[in-house]
Amino acid sequence: RIGYATSDDGLKFDILGAPVLYPQPDSQAELELPGGWEDPRVAMTEEGTYVMLYTMWNRKQARLGVATSKDLVVWEKHGPAFAKAYYGRFADSFSKSASIVTKVVDGEQVITKVGGKYVMYWGEQWINVATSDDLINWTPMLDENGEILKVVEPRVGYFDSMLTECGPPAIMTEDGILLFYNGKNLDGEGRDENYTAASYCAGQVLFSASEPTKVLDRLDEPFFVPEADFERSGQYPAGTVFIEGLVLHQSKWYLYYGCADSRVAVAVYNPEK
């Protein structure tokens, strides 16, 4: 279930007693029950509409779903993001973890278009790209063989040797589109020996602002790693900092992340420092 909490400073939150999004006996019940909702990423349009991309999980297949809201409390479900693309070819394909491209306008991070289209990076094993005209119906980009285009893949010997999974909404910068992602280390041969086996660390990749599939640069070392005790306990004792939320508040960036799938934490980046 997806909960709701509020804060004045972005650090200490008051939690609403009931979830705002959860499986119900509605039009999406077959795809959401009995599993539920996971991996929410939220971004806002310039007009003030919130768009959530999340994982619909019925304990059989994971599908990327879309929901919208005006106040973050009352949401409208729109079903699977890829339901209509290519006549439904990918409607039942495994998909999750999406990061819509945003930009900063007058101190607010808002969804933007790239080349006349909305763009999102998505995927768990590798990173893919999809485009949309309405933020609800998305079309995955394909390679020359007509298969899902992979723009970022795991690298043997690096912190992301097992998988690369999209993090919070990507940001349009003066250098290109910056995507934060979660990289998992292998637990055996081929892993990065500098980091704990099977640990999750966070990386960054820079895409071209005009060609969102073109990689310009990529960190070889993670910028964010499990260090605290609460980041190295719980469901993933190997260590996990799993980034999903990014908020610009009073000129500072607040990065919200999961700690071993057991707690939620925040880290703050101050550009002035």
PDB file of C-alpha atoms in Angstrom:
ATOM      1  CA  ARG A   1       0.000   0.000   0.000  1.00  0.00           C
ATOM      2  CA  ILE A   2       1.076   3.595  -0.586  1.00  0.00           C
ATOM      3  CA  GLY A   3       0.989   5.821   2.488  1.00  0.00           C
ATOM      4  CA  TYR A   4       0.928   9.593   2.868  1.00  0.00           C
ATOM      5  CA  ALA A   5       2.979  11.792   5.177  1.00  0.00           C
ATOM      6  CA  THR A   6       3.555  15.545   5.501  1.00  0.00           C
ATOM      7  CA  SER A   7       6.480  17.672   6.639  1.00  0.00           C
ATOM      8  CA  ASP A   8       7.413  21.335   6.988  1.00  0.00           C
ATOM      9  CA  ASP A   9      11.152  20.799   6.742  1.00  0.00           C
ATOM     10  CA  GLY A  10      11.437  17.606   4.675  1.00  0.00           C
ATOM     11  CA  LEU A  11      13.109  15.790   7.560  1.00  0.00           C
ATOM     12  CA  LYS A  12      10.443  15.002  10.147  1.00  0.00           C
ATOM     13  CA  PHE A  13       7.091  13.678   8.942  1.00  0.00           C
ATOM     14  CA  ASP A  14       3.593  13.172  10.307  1.00  0.00           C
ATOM     15  CA  ILE A  15       2.007  10.031   8.928  1.00  0.00           C
ATOM     16  CA  LEU A  16      -1.626   9.784   7.867  1.00  0.00           C
ATOM     17  CA  GLY A  17      -3.316   6.854   9.566  1.00  0.00           C
ATOM     18  CA  ALA A  18      -4.620   5.263   6.368  1.00  0.00           C
ATOM     19  CA  PRO A  19      -3.078   4.531   2.948  1.00  0.00           C
ATOM     20  CA  VAL A  20      -4.082   6.640  -0.073  1.00  0.00           C
ATOM     21  CA  LEU A  21      -3.458   3.972  -2.708  1.00  0.00           C
ATOM     22  CA  TYR A  22      -4.010   0.264  -2.378  1.00  0.00           C
ATOM     23  CA  PRO A  23      -5.540  -2.718  -4.206  1.00  0.00           C
ATOM     24  CA  GLN A  24      -9.328  -2.690  -4.328  1.00  0.00           C
ATOM     25  CA  PRO A  25     -12.052  -4.688  -6.093  1.00  0.00           C
ATOM     26  CA  ASP A  26     -11.979  -2.278  -9.045  1.00  0.00           C
ATOM     27  CA  SER A  27     -10.957  -2.334 -12.727  1.00  0.00           C
ATOM     28  CA  GLN A  28      -7.318  -3.036 -11.797  1.00  0.00           C
ATOM     29  CA  ALA A  29      -7.972  -5.726  -9.196  1.00  0.00           C
ATOM     30  CA  GLU A  30      -6.759  -8.585 -11.399  1.00  0.00           C
ATOM     31  CA  LEU A  31      -3.359  -6.908 -11.772  1.00  0.00           C
ATOM     32  CA  GLU A  32      -2.980  -5.663  -8.171  1.00  0.00           C
ATOM     33  CA  LEU A  33      -4.393  -8.402  -5.979  1.00  0.00           C
ATOM     34  CA  PRO A  34      -3.237 -10.052  -3.827  1.00  0.00           C
ATOM     35  CA  GLY A  35       0.201  -8.421  -4.154  1.00  0.00           C
ATOM     36  CA  GLY A  36      -0.307  -4.674  -4.048  1.00  0.00           C
ATOM     37  CA  TRP A  37       1.613  -1.548  -5.005  1.00  0.00           C
ATOM     38  CA  GLU A  38       5.380  -1.015  -4.958  1.00  0.00           C
ATOM     39  CA  ASP A  39       8.159   1.297  -6.190  1.00  0.00           C
ATOM     40  CA  PRO A  40       6.295   4.631  -6.382  1.00  0.00           C
ATOM     41  CA  ARG A  41       7.982   7.511  -8.216  1.00  0.00           C
ATOM     42  CA  VAL A  42       6.084  10.821  -8.200  1.00  0.00           C
ATOM     43  CA  ALA A  43       6.562  13.925 -10.364  1.00  0.00           C
ATOM     44  CA  MET A  44       4.426  17.041 -10.938  1.00  0.00           C
ATOM     45  CA  THR A  45       3.373  18.824 -14.123  1.00  0.00           C
ATOM     46  CA  GLU A  46       3.677  22.617 -14.453  1.00  0.00           C
ATOM     47  CA  GLU A  47      -0.117  22.757 -14.042  1.00  0.00           C
ATOM     48  CA  GLY A  48       0.055  20.999 -10.683  1.00  0.00           C
ATOM     49  CA  THR A  49      -1.022  17.447 -11.568  1.00  0.00           C
ATOM     50  CA  TYR A  50       0.922  14.713  -9.821  1.00  0.00           C
ATOM     51  CA  VAL A  51       1.861  11.622 -11.827  1.00  0.00           C
ATOM     52  CA  MET A  52       2.813   8.408 -10.058  1.00  0.00           C
ATOM     53  CA  LEU A  53       4.477   5.523 -11.839  1.00  0.00           C
ATOM     54  CA  TYR A  54       4.418   2.402  -9.698  1.00  0.00           C
ATOM     55  CA  THR A  55       4.608  -1.378  -9.809  1.00  0.00           C
ATOM     56  CA  MET A  56       1.335  -3.285 -10.052  1.00  0.00           C
ATOM     57  CA  TRP A  57       1.988  -6.635  -8.396  1.00  0.00           C
ATOM     58  CA  ASN A  58      -0.439  -9.571  -8.370  1.00  0.00           C
ATOM     59  CA  ARG A  59       2.260 -12.022  -7.260  1.00  0.00           C
ATOM     60  CA  LYS A  60       2.448 -13.356 -10.818  1.00  0.00           C
ATOM     61  CA  GLN A  61       3.684 -10.483 -12.957  1.00  0.00           C
ATOM     62  CA  ALA A  62       5.021  -6.993 -12.309  1.00  0.00           C
ATOM     63  CA  ARG A  63       3.598  -4.246 -14.517  1.00  0.00           C
ATOM     64  CA  LEU A  64       4.321  -0.535 -14.589  1.00  0.00           C
ATOM     65  CA  GLY A  65       1.127   1.334 -13.635  1.00  0.00           C
ATOM     66  CA  VAL A  66       0.051   4.989 -13.800  1.00  0.00           C
ATOM     67  CA  ALA A  67      -2.033   7.069 -11.388  1.00  0.00           C
ATOM     68  CA  THR A  68      -2.687  10.832 -11.241  1.00  0.00           C
ATOM     69  CA  SER A  69      -3.802  13.242  -8.531  1.00  0.00           C
ATOM     70  CA  LYS A  70      -4.335  16.935  -7.830  1.00  0.00           C
ATOM     71  CA  ASP A  71      -3.591  16.741  -4.100  1.00  0.00           C
ATOM     72  CA  LEU A  72      -1.572  13.537  -3.501  1.00  0.00           C
ATOM     73  CA  VAL A  73      -4.465  12.099  -1.475  1.00  0.00           C
ATOM     74  CA  VAL A  74      -7.229  11.333  -3.987  1.00  0.00           C
ATOM     75  CA  TRP A  75      -5.830   9.375  -6.915  1.00  0.00           C
ATOM     76  CA  GLU A  76      -7.173   8.119 -10.233  1.00  0.00           C
ATOM     77  CA  LYS A  77      -5.819   4.800 -11.493  1.00  0.00           C
ATOM     78  CA  HIS A  78      -5.128   4.546 -15.233  1.00  0.00           C
ATOM     79  CA  GLY A  79      -3.888   0.963 -15.444  1.00  0.00           C
ATOM     80  CA  PRO A  80      -0.716  -0.412 -17.076  1.00  0.00           C
ATOM     81  CA  ALA A  81       1.497   2.175 -18.756  1.00  0.00           C
ATOM     82  CA  PHE A  82       2.175  -0.011 -21.814  1.00  0.00           C
ATOM     83  CA  ALA A  83      -1.333  -1.429 -22.310  1.00  0.00           C
ATOM     84  CA  LYS A  84      -1.938   0.260 -25.679  1.00  0.00           C
ATOM     85  CA  ALA A  85       1.560   0.437 -27.145  1.00  0.00           C
ATOM     86  CA  TYR A  86       2.158  -1.653 -30.261  1.00  0.00           C
ATOM     87  CA  TYR A  87      -1.404  -3.036 -30.069  1.00  0.00           C
ATOM     88  CA  GLY A  88      -0.819  -4.377 -26.571  1.00  0.00           C
ATOM     89  CA  ARG A  89       2.394  -6.243 -27.341  1.00  0.00           C
ATOM     90  CA  PHE A  90       3.989  -5.313 -23.995  1.00  0.00           C
ATOM     91  CA  ALA A  91       0.816  -5.113 -21.902  1.00  0.00           C
ATOM     92  CA  ASP A  92       1.739  -8.267 -19.972  1.00  0.00           C
ATOM     93  CA  SER A  93       5.521  -7.908 -20.071  1.00  0.00           C
ATOM     94  CA  PHE A  94       7.573  -7.504 -16.901  1.00  0.00           C
ATOM     95  CA  SER A  95       8.063  -3.794 -16.211  1.00  0.00           C
ATOM     96  CA  LYS A  96       8.700  -1.558 -13.186  1.00  0.00           C
ATOM     97  CA  SER A  97      10.637   1.411 -11.763  1.00  0.00           C
ATOM     98  CA  ALA A  98      10.154   4.501 -13.943  1.00  0.00           C
ATOM     99  CA  SER A  99      11.759   7.955 -13.789  1.00  0.00           C
ATOM    100  CA  ILE A 100      10.019  10.747 -15.734  1.00  0.00           C
ATOM    101  CA  VAL A 101      12.266  13.517 -17.093  1.00  0.00           C
ATOM    102  CA  THR A 102      11.793  16.800 -15.217  1.00  0.00           C
ATOM    103  CA  LYS A 103      13.323  20.281 -15.143  1.00  0.00           C
ATOM    104  CA  VAL A 104      13.565  23.108 -12.608  1.00  0.00           C
ATOM    105  CA  VAL A 105      11.265  26.092 -13.295  1.00  0.00           C
ATOM    106  CA  ASP A 106      11.165  28.997 -10.819  1.00  0.00           C
ATOM    107  CA  GLY A 107      12.494  26.840  -8.048  1.00  0.00           C
ATOM    108  CA  GLU A 108      10.149  23.893  -8.669  1.00  0.00           C
ATOM    109  CA  GLN A 109      10.915  20.535 -10.236  1.00  0.00           C
ATOM    110  CA  VAL A 110       8.291  19.866 -12.924  1.00  0.00           C
ATOM    111  CA  ILE A 111       7.756  17.375 -15.730  1.00  0.00           C
ATOM    112  CA  THR A 112       9.075  18.523 -19.101  1.00  0.00           C
ATOM    113  CA  LYS A 113       9.094  17.348 -22.708  1.00  0.00           C
ATOM    114  CA  VAL A 114      12.085  16.294 -24.774  1.00  0.00           C
ATOM    115  CA  GLY A 115      11.701  16.770 -28.507  1.00  0.00           C
ATOM    116  CA  GLY A 116       7.958  17.283 -28.143  1.00  0.00           C
ATOM    117  CA  LYS A 117       7.401  14.112 -26.082  1.00  0.00           C
ATOM    118  CA  TYR A 118       7.343  13.209 -22.414  1.00  0.00           C
ATOM    119  CA  VAL A 119      10.169  10.795 -21.675  1.00  0.00           C
ATOM    120  CA  MET A 120      10.776   8.282 -18.927  1.00  0.00           C
ATOM    121  CA  TYR A 121      13.568   5.893 -18.116  1.00  0.00           C
ATOM    122  CA  TRP A 122      12.378   2.596 -16.712  1.00  0.00           C
ATOM    123  CA  GLY A 123      13.459  -0.912 -15.868  1.00  0.00           C
ATOM    124  CA  GLU A 124      15.054  -3.092 -13.225  1.00  0.00           C
ATOM    125  CA  GLN A 125      17.567  -5.409 -14.903  1.00  0.00           C
ATOM    126  CA  TRP A 126      18.642  -2.733 -17.354  1.00  0.00           C
ATOM    127  CA  ILE A 127      17.461   0.784 -18.181  1.00  0.00           C
ATOM    128  CA  ASN A 128      15.030   1.370 -21.033  1.00  0.00           C
ATOM    129  CA  VAL A 129      13.272   4.436 -22.461  1.00  0.00           C
ATOM    130  CA  ALA A 130       9.611   5.201 -23.217  1.00  0.00           C
ATOM    131  CA  THR A 131       7.756   8.242 -24.572  1.00  0.00           C
ATOM    132  CA  SER A 132       4.236   9.634 -24.145  1.00  0.00           C
ATOM    133  CA  ASP A 133       1.949  12.414 -25.335  1.00  0.00           C
ATOM    134  CA  ASP A 134      -0.308  12.413 -22.267  1.00  0.00           C
ATOM    135  CA  LEU A 135       1.753  10.954 -19.358  1.00  0.00           C
ATOM    136  CA  ILE A 136      -0.703   8.051 -19.131  1.00  0.00           C
ATOM    137  CA  ASN A 137      -0.160   5.959 -22.248  1.00  0.00           C
ATOM    138  CA  TRP A 138       3.515   5.165 -22.805  1.00  0.00           C
ATOM    139  CA  THR A 139       5.375   3.634 -25.747  1.00  0.00           C
ATOM    140  CA  PRO A 140       8.627   1.755 -25.099  1.00  0.00           C
ATOM    141  CA  MET A 141      11.440   2.555 -27.508  1.00  0.00           C
ATOM    142  CA  LEU A 142      12.682  -0.403 -29.572  1.00  0.00           C
ATOM    143  CA  ASP A 143      16.050  -1.330 -31.056  1.00  0.00           C
ATOM    144  CA  GLU A 144      16.787  -2.276 -34.676  1.00  0.00           C
ATOM    145  CA  ASN A 145      15.508  -5.790 -34.008  1.00  0.00           C
ATOM    146  CA  GLY A 146      12.162  -4.603 -32.672  1.00  0.00           C
ATOM    147  CA  GLU A 147      13.016  -5.482 -29.070  1.00  0.00           C
ATOM    148  CA  ILE A 148      13.042  -3.234 -25.997  1.00  0.00           C
ATOM    149  CA  LEU A 149      15.910  -0.748 -26.307  1.00  0.00           C
ATOM    150  CA  LYS A 150      18.497  -1.072 -23.516  1.00  0.00           C
ATOM    151  CA  VAL A 151      20.397   2.177 -22.961  1.00  0.00           C
ATOM    152  CA  VAL A 152      22.182   1.227 -19.719  1.00  0.00           C
ATOM    153  CA  GLU A 153      23.150  -2.293 -18.654  1.00  0.00           C
ATOM    154  CA  PRO A 154      25.023  -3.897 -15.735  1.00  0.00           C
ATOM    155  CA  ARG A 155      28.824  -3.850 -15.914  1.00  0.00           C
ATOM    156  CA  VAL A 156      31.022  -6.733 -14.799  1.00  0.00           C
ATOM    157  CA  GLY A 157      33.423  -5.639 -12.099  1.00  0.00           C
ATOM    158  CA  TYR A 158      31.447  -2.541 -11.079  1.00  0.00           C
ATOM    159  CA  PHE A 159      29.042  -1.739  -8.241  1.00  0.00           C
ATOM    160  CA  ASP A 160      26.146  -2.208 -10.702  1.00  0.00           C
ATOM    161  CA  SER A 161      27.342  -5.614 -11.946  1.00  0.00           C
ATOM    162  CA  MET A 162      24.039  -7.402 -11.271  1.00  0.00           C
ATOM    163  CA  LEU A 163      21.362  -4.861 -12.183  1.00  0.00           C
ATOM    164  CA  THR A 164      20.620  -1.203 -12.886  1.00  0.00           C
ATOM    165  CA  GLU A 165      17.236   0.024 -11.636  1.00  0.00           C
ATOM    166  CA  CYS A 166      15.859   3.532 -12.182  1.00  0.00           C
ATOM    167  CA  GLY A 167      15.624   5.872  -9.216  1.00  0.00           C
ATOM    168  CA  PRO A 168      13.745   9.173  -8.747  1.00  0.00           C
ATOM    169  CA  PRO A 169      12.587  11.427 -11.616  1.00  0.00           C
ATOM    170  CA  ALA A 170      15.426  12.393 -13.961  1.00  0.00           C
ATOM    171  CA  ILE A 171      16.466  16.057 -14.198  1.00  0.00           C
ATOM    172  CA  MET A 172      17.217  18.189 -17.253  1.00  0.00           C
ATOM    173  CA  THR A 173      20.448  20.093 -16.532  1.00  0.00           C
ATOM    174  CA  GLU A 174      22.682  22.405 -18.577  1.00  0.00           C
ATOM    175  CA  ASP A 175      24.900  19.393 -19.295  1.00  0.00           C
ATOM    176  CA  GLY A 176      22.135  16.943 -20.231  1.00  0.00           C
ATOM    177  CA  ILE A 177      19.565  14.668 -18.595  1.00  0.00           C
ATOM    178  CA  LEU A 178      20.800  13.397 -15.225  1.00  0.00           C
ATOM    179  CA  LEU A 179      19.397  10.072 -14.057  1.00  0.00           C
ATOM    180  CA  PHE A 180      20.046   8.657 -10.600  1.00  0.00           C
ATOM    181  CA  TYR A 181      19.759   4.867 -10.492  1.00  0.00           C
ATOM    182  CA  ASN A 182      20.159   1.923  -8.157  1.00  0.00           C
ATOM    183  CA  GLY A 183      22.949  -0.511  -8.884  1.00  0.00           C
ATOM    184  CA  LYS A 184      23.170  -3.956  -7.327  1.00  0.00           C
ATOM    185  CA  ASN A 185      26.488  -5.743  -6.956  1.00  0.00           C
ATOM    186  CA  LEU A 186      26.834  -9.394  -7.867  1.00  0.00           C
ATOM    187  CA  ASP A 187      27.332 -11.764  -4.968  1.00  0.00           C
ATOM    188  CA  GLY A 188      29.951 -13.894  -6.722  1.00  0.00           C
ATOM    189  CA  GLU A 189      32.297 -13.799  -9.673  1.00  0.00           C
ATOM    190  CA  GLY A 190      32.202 -10.519 -11.567  1.00  0.00           C
ATOM    191  CA  ARG A 191      31.289  -8.297  -8.620  1.00  0.00           C
ATOM    192  CA  ASP A 192      33.010  -5.085  -7.583  1.00  0.00           C
ATOM    193  CA  GLU A 193      35.395  -6.135  -4.796  1.00  0.00           C
ATOM    194  CA  ASN A 194      35.322  -2.606  -3.339  1.00  0.00           C
ATOM    195  CA  TYR A 195      31.712  -3.028  -2.215  1.00  0.00           C
ATOM    196  CA  THR A 196      29.827  -5.690  -0.291  1.00  0.00           C
ATOM    197  CA  ALA A 197      28.486  -8.572  -2.324  1.00  0.00           C
ATOM    198  CA  ALA A 198      24.792  -8.158  -3.259  1.00  0.00           C
ATOM    199  CA  SER A 199      24.664  -4.611  -1.887  1.00  0.00           C
ATOM    200  CA  TYR A 200      22.625  -1.797  -3.469  1.00  0.00           C
ATOM    201  CA  CYS A 201      24.433   1.493  -4.123  1.00  0.00           C
ATOM    202  CA  ALA A 202      23.362   4.544  -6.128  1.00  0.00           C
ATOM    203  CA  GLY A 203      24.891   5.699  -9.395  1.00  0.00           C
ATOM    204  CA  GLN A 204      24.436   8.471 -11.936  1.00  0.00           C
ATOM    205  CA  VAL A 205      24.272   8.489 -15.722  1.00  0.00           C
ATOM    206  CA  LEU A 206      24.110  11.552 -18.006  1.00  0.00           C
ATOM    207  CA  PHE A 207      22.114  11.450 -21.230  1.00  0.00           C
ATOM    208  CA  SER A 208      22.076  13.908 -24.116  1.00  0.00           C
ATOM    209  CA  ALA A 209      19.408  16.613 -23.715  1.00  0.00           C
ATOM    210  CA  SER A 210      18.451  16.270 -27.401  1.00  0.00           C
ATOM    211  CA  GLU A 211      18.921  12.489 -27.696  1.00  0.00           C
ATOM    212  CA  PRO A 212      17.620  10.919 -24.466  1.00  0.00           C
ATOM    213  CA  THR A 213      18.904   7.472 -25.504  1.00  0.00           C
ATOM    214  CA  LYS A 214      22.501   8.649 -25.900  1.00  0.00           C
ATOM    215  CA  VAL A 215      24.743   8.186 -22.858  1.00  0.00           C
ATOM    216  CA  LEU A 216      27.276  10.998 -22.412  1.00  0.00           C
ATOM    217  CA  ASP A 217      28.825   9.939 -19.117  1.00  0.00           C
ATOM    218  CA  ARG A 218      28.409   7.485 -16.251  1.00  0.00           C
ATOM    219  CA  LEU A 219      29.926   7.212 -12.795  1.00  0.00           C
ATOM    220  CA  ASP A 220      32.237   4.241 -12.305  1.00  0.00           C
ATOM    221  CA  GLU A 221      31.878   4.528  -8.541  1.00  0.00           C
ATOM    222  CA  PRO A 222      28.595   5.056  -6.643  1.00  0.00           C
ATOM    223  CA  PHE A 223      27.875   8.479  -5.160  1.00  0.00           C
ATOM    224  CA  PHE A 224      25.775   6.986  -2.367  1.00  0.00           C
ATOM    225  CA  VAL A 225      26.514   3.749  -0.478  1.00  0.00           C
ATOM    226  CA  PRO A 226      25.207   1.876   2.599  1.00  0.00           C
ATOM    227  CA  GLU A 227      27.152   3.032   5.658  1.00  0.00           C
ATOM    228  CA  ALA A 228      24.817   3.413   8.636  1.00  0.00           C
ATOM    229  CA  ASP A 229      23.679   0.429  10.696  1.00  0.00           C
ATOM    230  CA  PHE A 230      20.056   0.946   9.588  1.00  0.00           C
ATOM    231  CA  GLU A 231      21.193   0.723   5.957  1.00  0.00           C
ATOM    232  CA  ARG A 232      22.834  -2.650   6.561  1.00  0.00           C
ATOM    233  CA  SER A 233      20.086  -4.546   8.361  1.00  0.00           C
ATOM    234  CA  GLY A 234      16.519  -5.657   7.677  1.00  0.00           C
ATOM    235  CA  GLN A 235      15.569  -7.586   4.559  1.00  0.00           C
ATOM    236  CA  TYR A 236      18.921  -6.893   2.849  1.00  0.00           C
ATOM    237  CA  PRO A 237      21.712  -7.185   5.447  1.00  0.00           C
ATOM    238  CA  ALA A 238      24.279  -6.879   2.647  1.00  0.00           C
ATOM    239  CA  GLY A 239      23.419  -3.194   2.639  1.00  0.00           C
ATOM    240  CA  THR A 240      20.902  -1.133   0.695  1.00  0.00           C
ATOM    241  CA  VAL A 241      20.367   2.516  -0.124  1.00  0.00           C
ATOM    242  CA  PHE A 242      17.534   2.362  -2.641  1.00  0.00           C
ATOM    243  CA  ILE A 243      16.763   5.844  -3.987  1.00  0.00           C
ATOM    244  CA  GLU A 244      13.214   6.656  -5.146  1.00  0.00           C
ATOM    245  CA  GLY A 245      12.205  10.231  -4.207  1.00  0.00           C
ATOM    246  CA  LEU A 246      13.833  13.571  -5.037  1.00  0.00           C
ATOM    247  CA  VAL A 247      12.478  16.945  -3.884  1.00  0.00           C
ATOM    248  CA  LEU A 248      13.772  20.477  -4.414  1.00  0.00           C
ATOM    249  CA  HIS A 249      12.974  22.417  -1.234  1.00  0.00           C
ATOM    250  CA  GLN A 250      14.339  25.874  -0.403  1.00  0.00           C
ATOM    251  CA  SER A 251      17.184  25.481  -2.922  1.00  0.00           C
ATOM    252  CA  LYS A 252      18.275  22.134  -1.454  1.00  0.00           C
ATOM    253  CA  TRP A 253      17.755  18.654  -2.881  1.00  0.00           C
ATOM    254  CA  TYR A 254      16.196  16.038  -0.598  1.00  0.00           C
ATOM    255  CA  LEU A 255      16.877  12.454  -1.661  1.00  0.00           C
ATOM    256  CA  TYR A 256      14.531   9.892  -0.109  1.00  0.00           C
ATOM    257  CA  TYR A 257      15.582   6.262  -0.077  1.00  0.00           C
ATOM    258  CA  GLY A 258      14.806   2.850   1.313  1.00  0.00           C
ATOM    259  CA  CYS A 259      17.128   1.214   3.828  1.00  0.00           C
ATOM    260  CA  ALA A 260      17.270  -2.539   3.261  1.00  0.00           C
ATOM    261  CA  ASP A 261      13.532  -2.488   2.428  1.00  0.00           C
ATOM    262  CA  SER A 262      12.875  -1.858   6.127  1.00  0.00           C
ATOM    263  CA  ARG A 263      13.048   1.902   6.722  1.00  0.00           C
ATOM    264  CA  VAL A 264      12.814   5.210   4.855  1.00  0.00           C
ATOM    265  CA  ALA A 265      15.558   7.819   5.169  1.00  0.00           C
ATOM    266  CA  VAL A 266      16.599  11.138   3.632  1.00  0.00           C
ATOM    267  CA  ALA A 267      19.880  12.713   2.545  1.00  0.00           C
ATOM    268  CA  VAL A 268      20.260  16.408   1.706  1.00  0.00           C
ATOM    269  CA  TYR A 269      22.426  18.051  -0.960  1.00  0.00           C
ATOM    270  CA  ASN A 270      23.135  21.758  -0.563  1.00  0.00           C
ATOM    271  CA  PRO A 271      24.425  23.261  -3.863  1.00  0.00           C
ATOM    272  CA  GLU A 272      25.896  26.227  -1.989  1.00  0.00           C
ATOM    273  CA  LYS A 273      28.333  23.899  -0.237  1.00  0.00           C
TER     274      LYS A 273
END
